[in-house]
Amino acid sequence: MSSIIHVQDLVKTFKIYHDHKGYLGAIRNLFDRKYDLVHAVDQINFDIHPGELVGYIGPNGAGKSTTIKMLTGLLVPTSGEVRVNGYIPWKERKTYVKHIGAVFGQRTTLWWDLPLSDSLTLLQHIYEIPDPLYKKNLAMFREILELDAFMNTPVRSLSLGQRMRADLCAAMLHDPKLVFLDEPTIGLDVVAKERIREFIQFINRERGTTILLTTHDIADVAKLCERVMIIDHGKIVFDGKLDHLLRTYGGRRFLSVQFAEIYPEPVLENADIIKMEGNNVVYSFMRDTVSASHLIHKLSESYRIADLEVNDQPIEDTIREIYEKQLLYNHNHDKKNPAS
Ligand SMILES: Nc1ncnc2c1ncn2[C@@H]1O[C@H](COP(=O)(O)OP(=O)(O)OP(=O)(O)O)[C@@H](O)[C@H]1O
Ligand SMILES: [Mg+2]
């Protein structure tokens, strides 16, 4: 199957100027302007196939938004190649945007002072959406996203959750083949997040829309994405199934035991004691090394147990460990010798 998004050796480098201050400084700036280079996106490669819903994650400043801005044609790459649905985004932006939708959670793409309904009408004209399609989509999104209560409210007065639903509607009105979502759940409460997730899933499943989703909430990815790409310091450090990522790096489990009496040192082979308070002890162990049932069996041979519980490490913690320890650098072919 051919890809709908093709990214090859993509680079975006920003120049940050340090200007000399004052009047004389202004003159110096003319011939001696100092700058630093920020390698926001540093030689990335990936392909996305039609109908995929891919999670694009990474720590703050990793290069996610910069990537999305290049894919939507808002930024021109320093070098490399981007082809989306047959277009070079920044070259053919006017026609290109009719085929894509984009939501930037950090700022709205709607007109701040206009009532939502007017913003949507304007978009119909900009995207040249035929009347029947516009009416059909608007009716559907009004219902699913529950927009009716604030259709006549100026966008600037909408709550964050309402604004996000409005932006999602605006991004989908013209039936785009592809949608770029940059933090569509940022700052929302649990219920609002869930509603947005359901909408994203609906668009992907029912319409086969290809979606690239950026988020800091790993629950978004766990719920929605089979495939995940992790970017860090401008480089893609993982691209594969979320399952695989968690199996490889998230194998840690916890066994919490309440003993029937206090034991001074209830050691257990293949498991570390990470917490001990009276007769309550928490062990940590790796899924690949030993099974929970084996550990429980061993414990009960030597000690009297009142109660116990086994838990997996939460996905959030696994991902945080990956960011913090830069575990994945070992898997990155051009960083064979991790600096840390
Ligand atoms: N217009 C710009 N001028 C200079 N530097 C920029 C510009 N835009 C982004 N950067 C820098 O590029 C790097 C990547 O930024 P980017 O916004 O892509 O990160 P991100 O992964 O989206 O982070 P976050 O999770 O915080 O949104 C950062 O170091 C940022 O400061
Ligand atoms: Mg960002």
CSV table of C-alpha atoms and ligand atoms in Angstrom, one decimal:
chain,number,residue,atom,x,y,z
A,1,MET,CA,0.0,0.0,0.0
A,2,SER,CA,1.4,3.4,-0.9
A,3,SER,CA,1.7,6.0,1.8
A,4,ILE,CA,-0.4,9.1,2.1
A,5,ILE,CA,2.3,10.9,4.1
A,6,HIS,CA,5.9,10.6,3.1
A,7,VAL,CA,8.6,12.3,5.1
A,8,GLN,CA,12.3,11.9,4.2
A,9,ASP,CA,15.4,13.4,5.8
A,10,LEU,CA,13.3,16.3,7.1
A,11,VAL,CA,15.1,19.1,8.9
A,12,LYS,CA,14.0,22.4,10.4
A,13,THR,CA,16.7,24.5,11.9
A,14,PHE,CA,15.8,27.9,13.6
A,15,LYS,CA,18.3,30.7,13.9
A,16,ILE,CA,18.1,32.5,17.2
A,17,TYR,CA,19.8,35.9,17.0
A,18,HIS,CA,21.5,37.6,19.9
A,19,ASP,CA,21.4,41.2,18.9
A,20,HIS,CA,23.8,43.8,20.2
A,21,LYS,CA,22.0,46.3,22.3
A,22,GLY,CA,21.7,50.1,21.9
A,23,TYR,CA,22.5,52.5,19.1
A,24,LEU,CA,26.0,51.3,18.4
A,25,GLY,CA,24.7,47.8,18.8
A,26,ALA,CA,22.2,48.4,16.1
A,27,ILE,CA,25.1,49.4,13.8
A,28,ARG,CA,27.2,46.4,14.8
A,29,ASN,CA,24.2,44.1,14.1
A,30,LEU,CA,24.4,45.1,10.4
A,31,PHE,CA,27.7,43.3,9.9
A,32,ASP,CA,28.2,41.2,13.0
A,33,ARG,CA,25.0,39.4,14.0
A,34,LYS,CA,25.5,36.4,16.3
A,35,TYR,CA,23.1,33.5,16.4
A,36,ASP,CA,22.5,30.0,17.8
A,37,LEU,CA,21.1,27.2,15.7
A,38,VAL,CA,18.2,25.2,17.1
A,39,HIS,CA,17.8,21.9,15.4
A,40,ALA,CA,14.1,21.5,16.1
A,41,VAL,CA,13.6,18.7,13.6
A,42,ASP,CA,16.7,16.8,12.8
A,43,GLN,CA,16.6,14.4,9.9
A,44,ILE,CA,13.4,12.5,10.4
A,45,ASN,CA,11.9,9.8,8.2
A,46,PHE,CA,8.5,8.2,8.3
A,47,ASP,CA,5.6,7.0,6.1
A,48,ILE,CA,1.9,7.0,7.1
A,49,HIS,CA,-0.6,4.9,5.3
A,50,PRO,CA,-4.2,5.8,4.5
A,51,GLY,CA,-6.5,5.2,7.4
A,52,GLU,CA,-3.8,5.1,10.1
A,53,LEU,CA,-4.2,6.9,13.4
A,54,VAL,CA,-0.7,7.6,14.6
A,55,GLY,CA,0.3,9.0,18.0
A,56,TYR,CA,3.2,11.4,17.8
A,57,ILE,CA,4.6,12.0,21.3
A,58,GLY,CA,7.7,13.3,23.0
A,59,PRO,CA,8.8,15.7,25.8
A,60,ASN,CA,8.4,19.5,25.6
A,61,GLY,CA,10.4,21.1,22.9
A,62,ALA,CA,11.0,17.7,21.1
A,63,GLY,CA,9.9,19.0,17.7
A,64,LYS,CA,6.3,17.7,17.4
A,65,SER,CA,4.6,21.0,16.6
A,66,THR,CA,7.4,22.0,14.2
A,67,THR,CA,6.9,18.7,12.3
A,68,ILE,CA,3.1,19.3,12.2
A,69,LYS,CA,3.6,22.9,11.0
A,70,MET,CA,5.8,21.6,8.1
A,71,LEU,CA,3.2,18.9,7.3
A,72,THR,CA,0.4,21.4,7.2
A,73,GLY,CA,2.4,23.9,5.1
A,74,LEU,CA,2.7,26.6,7.8
A,75,LEU,CA,6.5,26.2,7.9
A,76,VAL,CA,9.0,25.7,5.1
A,77,PRO,CA,11.6,23.0,5.9
A,78,THR,CA,15.3,23.8,6.0
A,79,SER,CA,15.9,20.6,4.0
A,80,GLY,CA,14.3,17.3,3.2
A,81,GLU,CA,11.2,16.1,1.6
A,82,VAL,CA,7.5,16.1,2.6
A,83,ARG,CA,4.7,14.7,0.4
A,84,VAL,CA,1.2,14.6,1.7
A,85,ASN,CA,-1.6,13.2,-0.4
A,86,GLY,CA,0.5,14.0,-3.5
A,87,TYR,CA,1.2,17.6,-2.4
A,88,ILE,CA,4.2,19.5,-1.3
A,89,PRO,CA,2.5,21.3,1.6
A,90,TRP,CA,4.2,24.7,1.6
A,91,LYS,CA,4.4,25.0,-2.2
A,92,GLU,CA,0.8,24.3,-3.0
A,93,ARG,CA,-0.8,25.5,0.2
A,94,LYS,CA,-4.0,27.0,-1.2
A,95,THR,CA,-5.2,23.8,-2.9
A,96,TYR,CA,-3.5,21.6,-0.3
A,97,VAL,CA,-5.5,22.9,2.7
A,98,LYS,CA,-8.7,21.8,1.0
A,99,HIS,CA,-7.6,18.2,1.6
A,100,ILE,CA,-6.5,18.4,5.2
A,101,GLY,CA,-7.8,19.5,8.5
A,102,ALA,CA,-5.8,20.8,11.4
A,103,VAL,CA,-6.4,21.6,15.1
A,104,PHE,CA,-3.8,23.3,17.2
A,105,GLY,CA,-4.9,22.9,20.8
A,106,GLN,CA,-2.8,25.8,22.0
A,107,ARG,CA,-4.6,28.3,19.8
A,108,THR,CA,-7.8,28.5,17.8
A,109,THR,CA,-8.0,28.6,14.0
A,110,LEU,CA,-11.4,30.3,14.3
A,111,TRP,CA,-12.2,34.0,14.2
A,112,TRP,CA,-11.9,35.3,17.7
A,113,ASP,CA,-14.7,37.9,17.5
A,114,LEU,CA,-17.2,36.1,15.4
A,115,PRO,CA,-20.0,33.8,16.7
A,116,LEU,CA,-19.1,30.2,16.0
A,117,SER,CA,-21.9,29.8,13.4
A,118,ASP,CA,-20.4,32.7,11.3
A,119,SER,CA,-16.9,31.3,11.6
A,120,LEU,CA,-18.2,28.0,10.2
A,121,THR,CA,-20.1,29.7,7.3
A,122,LEU,CA,-16.9,31.6,6.4
A,123,LEU,CA,-15.0,28.3,6.3
A,124,GLN,CA,-17.6,26.9,3.9
A,125,HIS,CA,-16.7,29.6,1.5
A,126,ILE,CA,-13.0,29.4,2.0
A,127,TYR,CA,-13.0,25.6,1.4
A,128,GLU,CA,-15.7,25.9,-1.2
A,129,ILE,CA,-17.8,23.2,0.5
A,130,PRO,CA,-20.9,22.4,-1.6
A,131,ASP,CA,-24.1,23.2,0.3
A,132,PRO,CA,-25.5,19.7,0.8
A,133,LEU,CA,-22.1,18.4,2.2
A,134,TYR,CA,-21.8,21.4,4.5
A,135,LYS,CA,-25.3,20.9,5.8
A,136,LYS,CA,-24.9,17.2,6.3
A,137,ASN,CA,-21.6,17.5,8.1
A,138,LEU,CA,-22.7,20.5,10.2
A,139,ALA,CA,-25.8,18.7,11.4
A,140,MET,CA,-23.8,15.6,12.3
A,141,PHE,CA,-21.1,17.5,14.2
A,142,ARG,CA,-23.6,19.7,16.0
A,143,GLU,CA,-25.0,16.6,17.4
A,144,ILE,CA,-21.9,14.5,18.2
A,145,LEU,CA,-19.9,17.5,19.5
A,146,GLU,CA,-23.0,19.1,21.2
A,147,LEU,CA,-22.4,22.5,19.7
A,148,ASP,CA,-25.9,23.8,19.8
A,149,ALA,CA,-25.6,25.5,23.2
A,150,PHE,CA,-22.9,27.9,22.0
A,151,MET,CA,-23.4,28.2,18.2
A,152,ASN,CA,-24.1,32.0,18.6
A,153,THR,CA,-21.4,32.7,21.1
A,154,PRO,CA,-18.3,34.6,20.0
A,155,VAL,CA,-15.3,32.2,19.9
A,156,ARG,CA,-13.4,34.3,22.4
A,157,SER,CA,-16.1,33.7,25.0
A,158,LEU,CA,-16.1,29.9,24.7
A,159,SER,CA,-14.7,27.7,27.4
A,160,LEU,CA,-11.6,25.7,26.5
A,161,GLY,CA,-13.6,22.5,26.0
A,162,GLN,CA,-16.2,24.2,23.9
A,163,ARG,CA,-13.5,25.9,21.8
A,164,MET,CA,-11.8,22.6,21.2
A,165,ARG,CA,-15.0,21.0,20.0
A,166,ALA,CA,-15.6,24.0,17.7
A,167,ASP,CA,-12.1,23.7,16.3
A,168,LEU,CA,-12.6,20.0,15.7
A,169,CYS,CA,-15.8,20.7,13.8
A,170,ALA,CA,-14.2,23.4,11.8
A,171,ALA,CA,-11.3,21.0,10.9
A,172,MET,CA,-13.6,18.3,9.6
A,173,LEU,CA,-16.3,20.3,7.7
A,174,HIS,CA,-14.8,19.7,4.3
A,175,ASP,CA,-14.4,15.9,4.7
A,176,PRO,CA,-10.6,16.1,4.7
A,177,LYS,CA,-8.7,12.9,3.9
A,178,LEU,CA,-6.1,13.7,6.5
A,179,VAL,CA,-6.3,15.5,9.9
A,180,PHE,CA,-3.4,16.8,12.0
A,181,LEU,CA,-4.2,17.2,15.7
A,182,ASP,CA,-1.7,19.0,17.8
A,183,GLU,CA,-2.7,18.5,21.4
A,184,PRO,CA,-6.5,18.4,21.0
A,185,THR,CA,-7.0,17.4,24.6
A,186,ILE,CA,-4.7,19.9,26.3
A,187,GLY,CA,-6.1,21.4,29.5
A,188,LEU,CA,-9.4,19.5,29.3
A,189,ASP,CA,-11.1,17.7,32.1
A,190,VAL,CA,-11.5,13.9,32.1
A,191,VAL,CA,-15.0,13.9,30.7
A,192,ALA,CA,-14.2,16.4,27.9
A,193,LYS,CA,-11.1,14.5,27.0
A,194,GLU,CA,-13.1,11.3,26.7
A,195,ARG,CA,-15.6,13.0,24.4
A,196,ILE,CA,-12.8,14.3,22.1
A,197,ARG,CA,-11.3,10.9,22.0
A,198,GLU,CA,-14.5,9.3,20.9
A,199,PHE,CA,-14.9,11.9,18.2
A,200,ILE,CA,-11.4,11.3,16.9
A,201,GLN,CA,-12.1,7.5,16.9
A,202,PHE,CA,-15.4,8.0,15.1
A,203,ILE,CA,-13.8,10.1,12.4
A,204,ASN,CA,-11.0,7.6,11.9
A,205,ARG,CA,-13.2,4.5,11.9
A,206,GLU,CA,-16.3,5.7,10.2
A,207,ARG,CA,-14.7,7.9,7.5
A,208,GLY,CA,-11.3,6.2,7.2
A,209,THR,CA,-9.6,9.6,7.8
A,210,THR,CA,-5.9,9.4,8.3
A,211,ILE,CA,-4.9,11.1,11.6
A,212,LEU,CA,-1.7,12.2,13.1
A,213,LEU,CA,-2.2,13.1,16.8
A,214,THR,CA,0.2,14.9,19.1
A,215,THR,CA,-0.5,14.7,22.9
A,216,HIS,CA,1.1,14.7,26.3
A,217,ASP,CA,-1.7,12.6,27.6
A,218,ILE,CA,-0.6,9.0,27.1
A,219,ALA,CA,-4.2,7.9,27.7
A,220,ASP,CA,-5.1,9.5,24.4
A,221,VAL,CA,-2.5,7.3,22.7
A,222,ALA,CA,-3.4,4.2,24.6
A,223,LYS,CA,-7.1,4.6,23.7
A,224,LEU,CA,-6.7,5.6,20.1
A,225,CYS,CA,-3.4,4.6,18.5
A,226,GLU,CA,-2.0,1.3,17.5
A,227,ARG,CA,1.1,2.9,16.2
A,228,VAL,CA,3.2,5.5,18.0
A,229,MET,CA,6.2,7.6,17.0
A,230,ILE,CA,8.4,9.2,19.7
A,231,ILE,CA,10.5,12.2,18.9
A,232,ASP,CA,13.1,13.5,21.2
A,233,HIS,CA,15.6,16.3,20.5
A,234,GLY,CA,14.3,16.5,16.9
A,235,LYS,CA,15.0,12.8,16.2
A,236,ILE,CA,12.5,9.9,15.9
A,237,VAL,CA,13.6,7.5,18.6
A,238,PHE,CA,10.8,5.0,18.3
A,239,ASP,CA,8.3,4.1,15.5
A,240,GLY,CA,6.2,1.1,16.0
A,241,LYS,CA,3.3,-0.6,17.8
A,242,LEU,CA,2.5,0.8,21.2
A,243,ASP,CA,2.1,-2.8,22.4
A,244,HIS,CA,5.7,-3.5,21.4
A,245,LEU,CA,6.9,-0.4,23.2
A,246,LEU,CA,5.2,-1.4,26.4
A,247,ARG,CA,6.3,-5.0,26.2
A,248,THR,CA,9.9,-4.0,25.6
A,249,TYR,CA,10.2,-1.1,28.1
A,250,GLY,CA,7.2,-1.5,30.4
A,251,GLY,CA,7.8,-4.9,31.8
A,252,ARG,CA,7.9,-3.7,35.4
A,253,ARG,CA,5.3,-5.1,37.7
A,254,PHE,CA,4.6,-4.6,41.4
A,255,LEU,CA,3.6,-7.1,44.1
A,256,SER,CA,2.2,-5.6,47.2
A,257,VAL,CA,2.0,-7.9,50.2
A,258,GLN,CA,0.5,-7.6,53.6
A,259,PHE,CA,2.2,-10.2,55.8
A,260,ALA,CA,0.3,-11.7,58.7
A,261,GLU,CA,3.2,-10.7,61.0
A,262,ILE,CA,6.2,-8.4,60.7
A,263,TYR,CA,9.3,-10.0,59.1
A,264,PRO,CA,12.6,-8.1,59.4
A,265,GLU,CA,13.8,-8.9,55.9
A,266,PRO,CA,11.4,-10.8,53.7
A,267,VAL,CA,13.7,-11.1,50.7
A,268,LEU,CA,12.6,-12.7,47.5
A,269,GLU,CA,14.7,-13.9,44.6
A,270,ASN,CA,14.2,-11.9,41.3
A,271,ALA,CA,12.3,-9.1,43.1
A,272,ASP,CA,13.4,-6.0,44.8
A,273,ILE,CA,11.8,-4.5,47.9
A,274,ILE,CA,11.0,-1.0,47.0
A,275,LYS,CA,8.8,-0.1,50.0
A,276,MET,CA,8.5,-1.6,53.5
A,277,GLU,CA,6.2,-0.3,56.3
A,278,GLY,CA,5.5,-2.7,59.1
A,279,ASN,CA,4.0,-5.8,57.6
A,280,ASN,CA,3.3,-4.1,54.3
A,281,VAL,CA,5.9,-4.7,51.6
A,282,VAL,CA,6.0,-3.8,48.0
A,283,TYR,CA,8.2,-5.7,45.6
A,284,SER,CA,9.2,-4.7,42.0
A,285,PHE,CA,10.0,-7.3,39.4
A,286,MET,CA,10.3,-7.7,35.6
A,287,ARG,CA,7.6,-9.6,33.7
A,288,ASP,CA,10.3,-11.3,31.5
A,289,THR,CA,12.3,-12.5,34.4
A,290,VAL,CA,9.8,-14.1,36.7
A,291,SER,CA,6.1,-14.7,36.9
A,292,ALA,CA,3.8,-13.3,39.7
A,293,SER,CA,2.5,-16.8,40.5
A,294,HIS,CA,6.1,-18.1,41.0
A,295,LEU,CA,6.9,-15.2,43.4
A,296,ILE,CA,3.7,-15.7,45.3
A,297,HIS,CA,4.4,-19.4,45.6
A,298,LYS,CA,7.9,-18.7,46.9
A,299,LEU,CA,6.7,-16.1,49.4
A,300,SER,CA,4.0,-18.4,50.8
A,301,GLU,CA,6.6,-21.2,51.4
A,302,SER,CA,8.5,-19.0,53.9
A,303,TYR,CA,6.0,-16.4,55.2
A,304,ARG,CA,2.4,-16.1,56.3
A,305,ILE,CA,0.5,-13.8,54.0
A,306,ALA,CA,-2.7,-11.9,54.9
A,307,ASP,CA,-3.3,-10.2,51.5
A,308,LEU,CA,-1.6,-9.4,48.3
A,309,GLU,CA,-2.1,-7.5,45.0
A,310,VAL,CA,-0.2,-7.5,41.6
A,311,ASN,CA,-0.1,-4.3,39.5
A,312,ASP,CA,1.5,-3.4,36.2
A,313,GLN,CA,3.5,-0.2,35.9
A,314,PRO,CA,1.2,2.5,34.6
A,315,ILE,CA,1.9,3.4,30.9
A,316,GLU,CA,2.6,7.0,31.9
A,317,ASP,CA,5.4,5.9,34.1
A,318,THR,CA,6.9,3.7,31.4
A,319,ILE,CA,6.9,6.6,28.9
A,320,ARG,CA,8.3,9.0,31.5
A,321,GLU,CA,11.1,6.5,32.1
A,322,ILE,CA,11.8,6.3,28.4
A,323,TYR,CA,12.0,10.1,28.2
A,324,GLU,CA,14.1,10.6,31.3
A,325,LYS,CA,16.6,7.8,30.8
A,326,GLN,CA,16.6,8.2,27.1
A,327,LEU,CA,16.4,4.4,26.9
A,328,LEU,CA,15.5,4.4,23.3
A,329,TYR,CA,18.8,6.0,22.3
A,330,ASN,CA,20.3,2.5,22.4
A,331,HIS,CA,17.9,1.6,19.5
A,332,ASN,CA,18.7,4.6,17.4
A,333,HIS,CA,21.2,3.6,14.8
A,334,ASP,CA,22.9,6.9,14.6
A,335,LYS,CA,23.4,7.3,18.3
A,336,LYS,CA,25.1,4.0,19.1
A,337,ASN,CA,27.0,5.5,22.0
A,338,PRO,CA,24.5,7.2,24.2
A,339,ALA,CA,25.9,10.3,25.8
A,340,SER,CA,24.2,9.7,29.2
B,1,LIG,N1,9.7,29.9,15.5
B,1,LIG,C1,10.7,29.4,16.2
B,1,LIG,N2,11.8,30.1,16.4
B,1,LIG,C2,12.8,29.6,17.1
B,1,LIG,N3,12.8,28.4,17.7
B,1,LIG,C3,11.7,27.7,17.6
B,1,LIG,C4,10.5,28.1,16.8
B,1,LIG,N4,9.6,27.2,16.9
B,1,LIG,C5,10.1,26.2,17.7
B,1,LIG,N5,11.3,26.5,18.1
B,1,LIG,C6,12.2,25.6,18.9
B,1,LIG,O1,12.2,24.3,18.3
B,1,LIG,C7,12.2,23.3,19.3
B,1,LIG,C8,11.0,22.4,19.0
B,1,LIG,O2,9.8,23.1,19.3
B,1,LIG,P1,8.3,22.4,19.1
B,1,LIG,O3,7.3,23.5,19.3
B,1,LIG,O4,8.3,21.7,17.8
B,1,LIG,O5,8.3,21.4,20.3
B,1,LIG,P2,7.1,20.4,20.7
B,1,LIG,O6,7.6,19.0,20.7
B,1,LIG,O7,5.8,20.8,20.0
B,1,LIG,O8,7.0,20.8,22.3
B,1,LIG,P3,5.7,20.9,23.3
B,1,LIG,O9,5.4,19.6,23.7
B,1,LIG,O10,6.2,21.8,24.4
B,1,LIG,O11,4.6,21.6,22.5
B,1,LIG,C9,12.1,24.0,20.6
B,1,LIG,O12,13.4,24.1,21.1
B,1,LIG,C10,11.6,25.4,20.3
B,1,LIG,O13,12.1,26.4,21.2
B,2,MG,MG,4.0,21.5,20.6
